Amino acid sequence: EFDGCAALRCCACPCAFCAWCLQDCGKDAHAHVRACANKPPESDDFFPDVQELRDVQVKQRKCNIEAYLDTLPPDVRRAVIAQMLPQFAELEIQGTDLT
């Protein structure tokens, strides 16, 4: 569970990345985190509220899923949504949100 600075560092490699958007920031993510477009303006620059960060990540997951689903023909899109409902729920996304 996340409980610290939004400028993250991978434990397996020297990669640093942003908790808000997961962008690879090279060796240090602090400059990116401070200006990240996904970070709500009222949020602390480096130590976000855990629920606020979670909400932003759910929104980003939903956008990524919708972008992929938009590439599919309507019948395939409906079938994929129907088959993926349990996985979407695990990601805190309701299938009804994906129209």
CSV table of C-alpha atoms in Angstrom, one decimal, residues 25-62:
chain,number,residue,atom,x,y,z
A,25,CYS,CA,11.2,9.8,-15.3
A,26,GLY,CA,14.7,8.4,-15.6
A,27,LYS,CA,16.7,8.7,-12.4
A,28,ASP,CA,14.6,11.2,-10.5
A,29,ALA,CA,10.8,11.8,-10.7
A,30,HIS,CA,10.5,14.8,-8.4
A,31,ALA,CA,10.5,17.5,-11.1
A,32,HIS,CA,7.9,15.6,-13.1
A,33,VAL,CA,5.7,14.8,-10.1
A,34,ARG,CA,5.6,18.5,-9.1
A,35,ALA,CA,4.1,19.4,-12.5
A,36,CYS,CA,2.3,16.2,-13.4
A,37,ALA,CA,-0.9,16.9,-15.3
A,38,ASN,CA,-2.7,14.1,-13.5
A,39,LYS,CA,-2.0,15.6,-10.1
A,40,PRO,CA,-5.0,17.6,-8.8
A,41,PRO,CA,-4.0,21.2,-8.3
A,42,GLU,CA,-4.9,21.2,-4.6
A,43,SER,CA,-2.8,18.1,-3.8
A,44,ASP,CA,0.5,18.2,-2.0
A,45,ASP,CA,3.4,18.3,-4.5
A,46,PHE,CA,5.0,15.1,-3.2
A,47,PHE,CA,2.9,13.5,-0.4
A,48,PRO,CA,-0.7,13.0,-1.7
A,49,ASP,CA,-3.7,11.8,0.2
A,50,VAL,CA,-3.8,8.0,-0.5
A,51,GLN,CA,-7.5,8.1,-1.5
A,52,GLU,CA,-6.9,11.0,-3.8
A,53,LEU,CA,-4.1,9.2,-5.5
A,54,ARG,CA,-6.2,6.0,-5.8
A,55,ASP,CA,-9.1,8.0,-7.4
A,56,VAL,CA,-6.7,9.5,-10.0
A,57,GLN,CA,-5.3,6.0,-10.8
A,58,VAL,CA,-8.8,4.6,-11.2
A,59,LYS,CA,-9.7,7.4,-13.6
A,60,GLN,CA,-6.5,6.8,-15.6
A,61,ARG,CA,-7.1,3.1,-15.8
A,62,LYS,CA,-10.6,3.8,-17.1
